[in-house]
Amino acid sequence: MKIIRSIDNLKKIIKSFRDSNYVISLVPTMGNIHDGHLALVKKAKLMNTICIVSIFINPTQFDQSYDFNNYPRSIKLDCKKLMLCNVDILFIPSISTMYPNGINNYTCMYVPYLSKILEGRKRLNHYKGVTTIISKLFNLIQPNLAFFGEKDFQQLIIIKRMVHDMYYNIKIISVPIIREINGLAYSSRNALLSKDEYKIAHKFYLTLKSMADKLKNNTYHVINLIKTTTYQLEKIGFIVDSLYILDSKYLTYINNNSTNIVILSTVWLGKIRLIDNIRIKITK
Ligand code: PAF
């Protein structure tokens, strides 16, 4: 695995792979690599591609500097894990490499509407930061394929919209959420949970799962289901930030004809924000 920090070196090595007609795939990450990231890498390798992983904790997608400063960093361990998965190139740029004019008044990529709803209502600059950094990486690397996890479902939909609207010739491949045995979705932020918080964190998924079962069996009215599930989550110790039942294609409200549904939720557990979703196919 080659570790690359500069744009010049990145471009040189990519050119050599492209000249030899390799298919190039990109797995963008913010590091603290876990099984969820490795599932993306494994899929890229299974598809016989040159796999480039980027690790960049992108300052413009954090609304609070506290959150940015406390984001878990574990670069040595990350390198080991990625090497074991046969990653070809690890790109670790600095902030000044990715934002040569600084992070105030930076030139941005913005997907309207989708970036302002749901998670975007409270985290005003979050998705603008995400689409900006992803578009920079796409422009630099020009991968044939790019891999994203389904855990941040709204992020995935926004990136697909950006690729469509900006005519990027890149295929977005999404990979289902990877969970620990108890059901907790892998996330870099799990490392910040205290022992006691970790013990109950998986109940977030279990509660959403039972909500999904009720929705599938059509045994509850949607509004009542959201109210009861919020109550159950808060009784366990979570503070519910958002809980939605939406159409999974357009993130719009569902109606009687909806068949592809997603439950999207974010909760606070102490100071840690957990995010999860469950997709449901309703057969009519
Ligand atoms: O999902 C993430 O880890 C980040 O939002 C991403 C896509 C790497 C952009 O910084």
mmCIF file of C-alpha atoms and ligand atoms in Angstrom:
data_model
loop_
_atom_site.group_PDB
_atom_site.id
_atom_site.type_symbol
_atom_site.label_atom_id
_atom_site.label_comp_id
_atom_site.label_asym_id
_atom_site.label_seq_id
_atom_site.Cartn_x
_atom_site.Cartn_y
_atom_site.Cartn_z
ATOM 1 C CA MET A 1 0.000 0.000 0.000
ATOM 2 C CA LYS A 2 1.427 3.390 -1.044
ATOM 3 C CA ILE A 3 0.746 6.267 1.337
ATOM 4 C CA ILE A 4 0.419 9.537 -0.526
ATOM 5 C CA ARG A 5 -0.017 13.031 0.869
ATOM 6 C CA SER A 6 0.472 15.381 -2.104
ATOM 7 C CA ILE A 7 -1.738 16.001 -5.115
ATOM 8 C CA ASP A 8 1.217 15.750 -7.527
ATOM 9 C CA ASN A 9 2.175 12.291 -6.339
ATOM 10 C CA LEU A 10 -1.450 11.211 -6.316
ATOM 11 C CA LYS A 11 -1.929 12.302 -9.924
ATOM 12 C CA LYS A 12 1.296 10.580 -11.051
ATOM 13 C CA ILE A 13 0.393 7.222 -9.542
ATOM 14 C CA ILE A 14 -3.197 7.361 -10.778
ATOM 15 C CA LYS A 15 -1.972 8.137 -14.297
ATOM 16 C CA SER A 16 0.240 5.052 -14.268
ATOM 17 C CA PHE A 17 -2.706 2.847 -13.237
ATOM 18 C CA ARG A 18 -5.014 4.477 -15.749
ATOM 19 C CA ASP A 19 -2.452 4.048 -18.545
ATOM 20 C CA SER A 20 -2.488 0.320 -17.778
ATOM 21 C CA ASN A 21 -6.295 0.317 -18.112
ATOM 22 C CA TYR A 22 -7.084 -0.454 -14.492
ATOM 23 C CA VAL A 23 -10.523 0.332 -13.074
ATOM 24 C CA ILE A 24 -10.063 2.787 -10.212
ATOM 25 C CA SER A 25 -12.257 2.860 -7.146
ATOM 26 C CA LEU A 26 -12.410 5.386 -4.336
ATOM 27 C CA VAL A 27 -13.462 4.807 -0.730
ATOM 28 C CA PRO A 28 -13.603 8.226 0.967
ATOM 29 C CA THR A 29 -13.356 8.142 4.784
ATOM 30 C CA MET A 30 -12.576 10.340 7.751
ATOM 31 C CA GLY A 31 -10.459 7.573 9.294
ATOM 32 C CA ASN A 32 -10.859 5.619 12.526
ATOM 33 C CA ILE A 33 -11.385 2.706 10.187
ATOM 34 C CA HIS A 34 -13.916 0.071 11.298
ATOM 35 C CA ASP A 35 -15.630 -2.960 9.772
ATOM 36 C CA GLY A 36 -18.121 -0.685 7.980
ATOM 37 C CA HIS A 37 -15.275 0.977 6.030
ATOM 38 C CA LEU A 38 -13.568 -2.363 5.454
ATOM 39 C CA ALA A 39 -16.769 -3.735 3.889
ATOM 40 C CA LEU A 40 -16.500 -0.941 1.282
ATOM 41 C CA VAL A 41 -12.829 -1.747 0.645
ATOM 42 C CA LYS A 42 -13.549 -5.473 0.366
ATOM 43 C CA LYS A 43 -16.284 -4.829 -2.163
ATOM 44 C CA ALA A 44 -13.939 -2.603 -4.223
ATOM 45 C CA LYS A 45 -11.245 -5.306 -4.160
ATOM 46 C CA LEU A 46 -13.756 -8.047 -5.033
ATOM 47 C CA MET A 47 -14.614 -6.036 -8.121
ATOM 48 C CA ASN A 48 -10.984 -6.273 -9.133
ATOM 49 C CA THR A 49 -10.242 -2.570 -8.984
ATOM 50 C CA ILE A 50 -7.331 -0.439 -7.841
ATOM 51 C CA CYS A 51 -8.626 0.675 -4.468
ATOM 52 C CA ILE A 52 -7.804 4.186 -3.266
ATOM 53 C CA VAL A 53 -8.870 5.036 0.290
ATOM 54 C CA SER A 54 -8.784 8.641 1.436
ATOM 55 C CA ILE A 55 -8.545 9.646 5.078
ATOM 56 C CA PHE A 56 -9.393 13.269 5.633
ATOM 57 C CA ILE A 57 -11.246 14.703 8.602
ATOM 58 C CA ASN A 58 -13.043 17.369 6.663
ATOM 59 C CA PRO A 59 -13.327 20.537 8.790
ATOM 60 C CA THR A 60 -16.046 22.160 6.662
ATOM 61 C CA GLN A 61 -18.615 19.471 7.437
ATOM 62 C CA PHE A 62 -18.431 20.037 11.202
ATOM 63 C CA ASP A 63 -20.680 22.778 12.508
ATOM 64 C CA GLN A 64 -18.840 22.930 15.820
ATOM 65 C CA SER A 65 -15.073 23.035 16.317
ATOM 66 C CA TYR A 66 -15.557 20.941 19.494
ATOM 67 C CA ASP A 67 -16.898 18.098 17.356
ATOM 68 C CA PHE A 68 -14.055 18.447 14.832
ATOM 69 C CA ASN A 69 -11.361 18.533 17.531
ATOM 70 C CA ASN A 70 -12.807 15.486 19.295
ATOM 71 C CA TYR A 71 -13.340 13.366 16.201
ATOM 72 C CA PRO A 72 -11.448 10.089 16.862
ATOM 73 C CA ARG A 73 -8.068 9.835 15.150
ATOM 74 C CA SER A 74 -6.136 6.552 14.867
ATOM 75 C CA ILE A 75 -3.974 6.842 11.782
ATOM 76 C CA LYS A 76 -1.393 4.135 12.645
ATOM 77 C CA LEU A 77 -4.036 1.504 13.319
ATOM 78 C CA ASP A 78 -5.985 2.638 10.241
ATOM 79 C CA CYS A 79 -2.908 2.043 8.056
ATOM 80 C CA LYS A 80 -2.494 -1.484 9.436
ATOM 81 C CA LYS A 81 -6.152 -2.391 8.834
ATOM 82 C CA LEU A 82 -6.137 -1.005 5.293
ATOM 83 C CA MET A 83 -2.859 -2.708 4.445
ATOM 84 C CA LEU A 84 -4.290 -6.051 5.581
ATOM 85 C CA CYS A 85 -7.190 -5.512 3.158
ATOM 86 C CA ASN A 86 -4.774 -4.929 0.268
ATOM 87 C CA VAL A 87 -5.658 -1.301 -0.310
ATOM 88 C CA ASP A 88 -3.478 -0.006 -3.148
ATOM 89 C CA ILE A 89 -3.247 3.699 -2.305
ATOM 90 C CA LEU A 90 -3.963 5.550 0.914
ATOM 91 C CA PHE A 91 -4.377 9.280 0.337
ATOM 92 C CA ILE A 92 -3.943 11.392 3.485
ATOM 93 C CA PRO A 93 -4.001 15.055 2.462
ATOM 94 C CA SER A 94 -3.617 17.987 4.843
ATOM 95 C CA ILE A 95 -6.233 20.706 5.302
ATOM 96 C CA SER A 96 -4.129 23.151 3.276
ATOM 97 C CA THR A 97 -3.874 20.625 0.440
ATOM 98 C CA MET A 98 -7.652 20.227 0.209
ATOM 99 C CA TYR A 99 -8.495 23.858 1.008
ATOM 100 C CA PRO A 100 -5.605 25.894 -0.467
ATOM 101 C CA ASN A 101 -7.395 29.175 0.338
ATOM 102 C CA GLY A 102 -8.436 28.154 3.831
ATOM 103 C CA ILE A 103 -11.766 26.944 5.158
ATOM 104 C CA ASN A 104 -13.519 30.298 5.326
ATOM 105 C CA ASN A 105 -15.119 31.459 2.094
ATOM 106 C CA TYR A 106 -14.097 28.269 0.313
ATOM 107 C CA THR A 107 -15.413 27.478 -3.172
ATOM 108 C CA CYS A 108 -18.160 24.961 -2.609
ATOM 109 C CA MET A 109 -20.421 22.358 -4.159
ATOM 110 C CA TYR A 110 -23.961 22.478 -2.839
ATOM 111 C CA VAL A 111 -26.986 20.288 -3.501
ATOM 112 C CA PRO A 112 -30.017 22.444 -2.688
ATOM 113 C CA TYR A 113 -33.133 21.266 -0.837
ATOM 114 C CA LEU A 114 -31.798 17.778 0.041
ATOM 115 C CA SER A 115 -28.947 19.397 2.015
ATOM 116 C CA LYS A 116 -31.334 21.545 4.053
ATOM 117 C CA ILE A 117 -33.913 18.940 5.139
ATOM 118 C CA LEU A 118 -33.731 16.316 7.937
ATOM 119 C CA GLU A 119 -30.143 16.272 9.278
ATOM 120 C CA GLY A 120 -29.443 19.480 7.341
ATOM 121 C CA ARG A 121 -32.063 21.477 9.281
ATOM 122 C CA LYS A 122 -29.851 21.692 12.343
ATOM 123 C CA ARG A 123 -26.430 21.021 10.821
ATOM 124 C CA LEU A 124 -26.601 23.909 8.383
ATOM 125 C CA ASN A 125 -23.228 23.505 6.648
ATOM 126 C CA HIS A 126 -22.778 19.785 7.067
ATOM 127 C CA TYR A 127 -23.833 18.485 3.651
ATOM 128 C CA LYS A 128 -22.308 21.475 1.850
ATOM 129 C CA GLY A 129 -18.980 20.435 3.425
ATOM 130 C CA VAL A 130 -19.538 16.800 2.448
ATOM 131 C CA THR A 131 -20.406 17.494 -1.211
ATOM 132 C CA THR A 132 -17.538 19.970 -1.504
ATOM 133 C CA ILE A 133 -14.894 17.544 -0.259
ATOM 134 C CA ILE A 134 -16.326 14.632 -2.246
ATOM 135 C CA SER A 135 -16.392 16.687 -5.412
ATOM 136 C CA LYS A 136 -12.748 17.751 -4.828
ATOM 137 C CA LEU A 137 -11.765 14.090 -4.387
ATOM 138 C CA PHE A 138 -13.755 13.095 -7.477
ATOM 139 C CA ASN A 139 -12.040 15.818 -9.538
ATOM 140 C CA LEU A 140 -8.561 14.860 -8.328
ATOM 141 C CA ILE A 141 -8.911 11.093 -8.577
ATOM 142 C CA GLN A 142 -11.572 10.698 -11.269
ATOM 143 C CA PRO A 143 -12.440 7.210 -10.059
ATOM 144 C CA ASN A 144 -14.614 4.886 -12.114
ATOM 145 C CA LEU A 145 -16.404 3.739 -8.971
ATOM 146 C CA ALA A 146 -16.939 5.340 -5.552
ATOM 147 C CA PHE A 147 -18.166 3.455 -2.495
ATOM 148 C CA PHE A 148 -20.361 4.786 0.314
ATOM 149 C CA GLY A 149 -22.012 3.113 3.293
ATOM 150 C CA GLU A 150 -25.780 3.263 3.700
ATOM 151 C CA LYS A 151 -25.578 4.374 7.340
ATOM 152 C CA ASP A 152 -25.748 8.048 6.455
ATOM 153 C CA PHE A 153 -28.607 7.486 4.066
ATOM 154 C CA GLN A 154 -29.256 11.173 3.395
ATOM 155 C CA GLN A 155 -25.553 11.666 2.522
ATOM 156 C CA LEU A 156 -25.793 8.827 0.007
ATOM 157 C CA ILE A 157 -28.882 10.299 -1.672
ATOM 158 C CA ILE A 158 -27.237 13.749 -1.822
ATOM 159 C CA ILE A 159 -24.031 12.379 -3.362
ATOM 160 C CA LYS A 160 -26.024 10.436 -5.966
ATOM 161 C CA ARG A 161 -27.905 13.645 -6.822
ATOM 162 C CA MET A 162 -24.630 15.594 -7.148
ATOM 163 C CA VAL A 163 -23.160 12.946 -9.458
ATOM 164 C CA HIS A 164 -26.305 12.996 -11.586
ATOM 165 C CA ASP A 165 -26.644 16.777 -11.771
ATOM 166 C CA MET A 166 -22.946 17.532 -12.358
ATOM 167 C CA TYR A 167 -22.490 14.751 -14.968
ATOM 168 C CA TYR A 168 -19.718 13.002 -13.047
ATOM 169 C CA ASN A 169 -18.857 9.844 -14.933
ATOM 170 C CA ILE A 170 -18.607 7.872 -11.671
ATOM 171 C CA LYS A 171 -20.701 4.928 -10.545
ATOM 172 C CA ILE A 172 -21.782 5.226 -6.910
ATOM 173 C CA ILE A 173 -21.896 1.883 -5.161
ATOM 174 C CA SER A 174 -23.621 1.719 -1.799
ATOM 175 C CA VAL A 175 -22.992 -0.970 0.776
ATOM 176 C CA PRO A 176 -25.531 -1.992 3.473
ATOM 177 C CA ILE A 177 -24.883 -1.017 7.087
ATOM 178 C CA ILE A 178 -22.448 -3.303 8.888
ATOM 179 C CA ARG A 179 -23.502 -4.001 12.484
ATOM 180 C CA GLU A 180 -21.875 -5.446 15.558
ATOM 181 C CA ILE A 181 -23.387 -8.774 16.731
ATOM 182 C CA ASN A 182 -25.739 -6.897 19.067
ATOM 183 C CA GLY A 183 -27.023 -4.759 16.172
ATOM 184 C CA LEU A 184 -25.140 -1.490 16.822
ATOM 185 C CA ALA A 185 -24.132 0.059 13.483
ATOM 186 C CA TYR A 186 -20.353 0.477 13.172
ATOM 187 C CA SER A 187 -19.372 4.133 13.374
ATOM 188 C CA SER A 188 -16.140 5.985 14.054
ATOM 189 C CA ARG A 189 -17.991 7.877 16.795
ATOM 190 C CA ASN A 190 -18.726 4.641 18.738
ATOM 191 C CA ALA A 191 -15.144 4.922 20.012
ATOM 192 C CA LEU A 192 -16.246 8.002 21.985
ATOM 193 C CA LEU A 193 -18.997 6.161 23.932
ATOM 194 C CA SER A 194 -18.339 5.496 27.629
ATOM 195 C CA LYS A 195 -18.574 1.872 28.844
ATOM 196 C CA ASP A 196 -22.063 2.448 30.240
ATOM 197 C CA GLU A 197 -23.244 4.225 27.088
ATOM 198 C CA TYR A 198 -21.842 1.441 24.923
ATOM 199 C CA LYS A 199 -23.874 -1.115 26.916
ATOM 200 C CA ILE A 200 -27.159 0.478 25.861
ATOM 201 C CA ALA A 201 -26.215 1.911 22.429
ATOM 202 C CA HIS A 202 -27.403 -1.210 20.552
ATOM 203 C CA LYS A 203 -30.937 -0.684 21.898
ATOM 204 C CA PHE A 204 -31.225 2.168 19.407
ATOM 205 C CA TYR A 205 -31.224 -0.334 16.537
ATOM 206 C CA LEU A 206 -33.373 -2.885 18.381
ATOM 207 C CA THR A 207 -36.050 -0.254 19.011
ATOM 208 C CA LEU A 208 -36.001 0.889 15.365
ATOM 209 C CA LYS A 209 -36.184 -2.755 14.284
ATOM 210 C CA SER A 210 -39.323 -3.362 16.305
ATOM 211 C CA MET A 211 -40.738 -0.136 14.812
ATOM 212 C CA ALA A 212 -39.963 -1.496 11.319
ATOM 213 C CA ASP A 213 -41.732 -4.795 12.113
ATOM 214 C CA LYS A 214 -44.856 -2.953 13.237
ATOM 215 C CA LEU A 215 -44.762 -0.833 10.090
ATOM 216 C CA LYS A 216 -44.433 -3.924 7.912
ATOM 217 C CA ASN A 217 -47.376 -5.608 9.629
ATOM 218 C CA ASN A 218 -49.381 -2.423 9.225
ATOM 219 C CA THR A 219 -50.400 -2.652 12.860
ATOM 220 C CA TYR A 220 -49.818 1.010 13.748
ATOM 221 C CA HIS A 221 -50.707 4.431 12.461
ATOM 222 C CA VAL A 222 -47.472 6.189 11.377
ATOM 223 C CA ILE A 223 -47.823 9.192 13.726
ATOM 224 C CA ASN A 224 -48.596 6.950 16.694
ATOM 225 C CA LEU A 225 -45.676 4.719 15.824
ATOM 226 C CA ILE A 226 -43.287 7.684 15.801
ATOM 227 C CA LYS A 227 -44.680 8.874 19.154
ATOM 228 C CA THR A 228 -44.425 5.442 20.837
ATOM 229 C CA THR A 229 -40.947 4.756 19.480
ATOM 230 C CA THR A 230 -39.709 8.191 20.618
ATOM 231 C CA TYR A 231 -41.105 7.446 24.082
ATOM 232 C CA GLN A 232 -39.423 4.007 24.148
ATOM 233 C CA LEU A 233 -36.050 5.413 23.042
ATOM 234 C CA GLU A 234 -36.167 8.203 25.621
ATOM 235 C CA LYS A 235 -37.099 5.720 28.361
ATOM 236 C CA ILE A 236 -33.928 3.758 27.561
ATOM 237 C CA GLY A 237 -31.810 6.938 27.898
ATOM 238 C CA PHE A 238 -31.522 8.336 24.362
ATOM 239 C CA ILE A 239 -32.546 11.862 23.477
ATOM 240 C CA VAL A 240 -34.293 11.650 20.149
ATOM 241 C CA ASP A 241 -33.096 14.298 17.749
ATOM 242 C CA SER A 242 -35.065 13.067 14.749
ATOM 243 C CA LEU A 243 -37.207 10.111 13.780
ATOM 244 C CA TYR A 244 -38.790 9.969 10.347
ATOM 245 C CA ILE A 245 -40.623 7.466 8.199
ATOM 246 C CA LEU A 246 -40.018 8.486 4.572
ATOM 247 C CA ASP A 247 -40.026 7.328 0.986
ATOM 248 C CA SER A 248 -36.503 5.940 0.484
ATOM 249 C CA LYS A 249 -36.051 7.229 -3.068
ATOM 250 C CA TYR A 250 -36.850 10.908 -2.644
ATOM 251 C CA LEU A 251 -36.882 11.335 1.158
ATOM 252 C CA THR A 252 -40.458 12.630 0.955
ATOM 253 C CA TYR A 253 -43.379 11.781 3.241
ATOM 254 C CA ILE A 254 -45.026 8.435 2.570
ATOM 255 C CA ASN A 255 -48.585 7.897 1.434
ATOM 256 C CA ASN A 256 -50.859 4.864 1.018
ATOM 257 C CA ASN A 257 -49.091 3.850 -2.203
ATOM 258 C CA SER A 258 -45.530 3.978 -0.826
ATOM 259 C CA THR A 259 -43.708 0.666 -1.055
ATOM 260 C CA ASN A 260 -40.055 1.628 -0.469
ATOM 261 C CA ILE A 261 -39.792 3.110 2.964
ATOM 262 C CA VAL A 262 -36.918 4.154 5.194
ATOM 263 C CA ILE A 263 -36.931 4.810 8.928
ATOM 264 C CA LEU A 264 -34.264 7.445 9.600
ATOM 265 C CA SER A 265 -33.214 8.464 13.072
ATOM 266 C CA THR A 266 -30.557 10.316 15.017
ATOM 267 C CA VAL A 267 -30.331 10.229 18.793
ATOM 268 C CA TRP A 268 -28.007 11.597 21.440
ATOM 269 C CA LEU A 269 -26.480 9.244 23.952
ATOM 270 C CA GLY A 270 -24.727 11.572 26.387
ATOM 271 C CA LYS A 271 -22.589 13.768 24.161
ATOM 272 C CA ILE A 272 -22.503 11.303 21.272
ATOM 273 C CA ARG A 273 -24.814 11.514 18.311
ATOM 274 C CA LEU A 274 -25.821 8.150 16.856
ATOM 275 C CA ILE A 275 -27.363 7.760 13.433
ATOM 276 C CA ASP A 276 -29.128 4.738 11.987
ATOM 277 C CA ASN A 277 -31.744 3.707 9.458
ATOM 278 C CA ILE A 278 -33.764 0.703 8.377
ATOM 279 C CA ARG A 279 -35.201 0.212 4.924
ATOM 280 C CA ILE A 280 -38.484 -1.618 4.459
ATOM 281 C CA LYS A 281 -40.154 -2.953 1.353
ATOM 282 C CA ILE A 282 -43.921 -3.063 1.708
ATOM 283 C CA THR A 283 -45.656 -5.592 -0.496
ATOM 284 C CA LYS A 284 -49.160 -4.455 -1.467
HETATM 285 O O1 PAF B 1 -19.192 9.592 5.694
HETATM 286 C C1 PAF B 1 -18.057 10.102 5.903
HETATM 287 O O2 PAF B 1 -17.176 9.496 6.531
HETATM 288 C C2 PAF B 1 -17.793 11.515 5.395
HETATM 289 O O3 PAF B 1 -18.930 12.293 5.425
HETATM 290 C C3 PAF B 1 -17.169 11.501 3.970
HETATM 291 C C4 PAF B 1 -18.132 10.919 2.955
HETATM 292 C C5 PAF B 1 -15.868 10.719 3.959
HETATM 293 C C6 PAF B 1 -16.854 12.950 3.541
HETATM 294 O O4 PAF B 1 -15.954 13.558 4.393
#
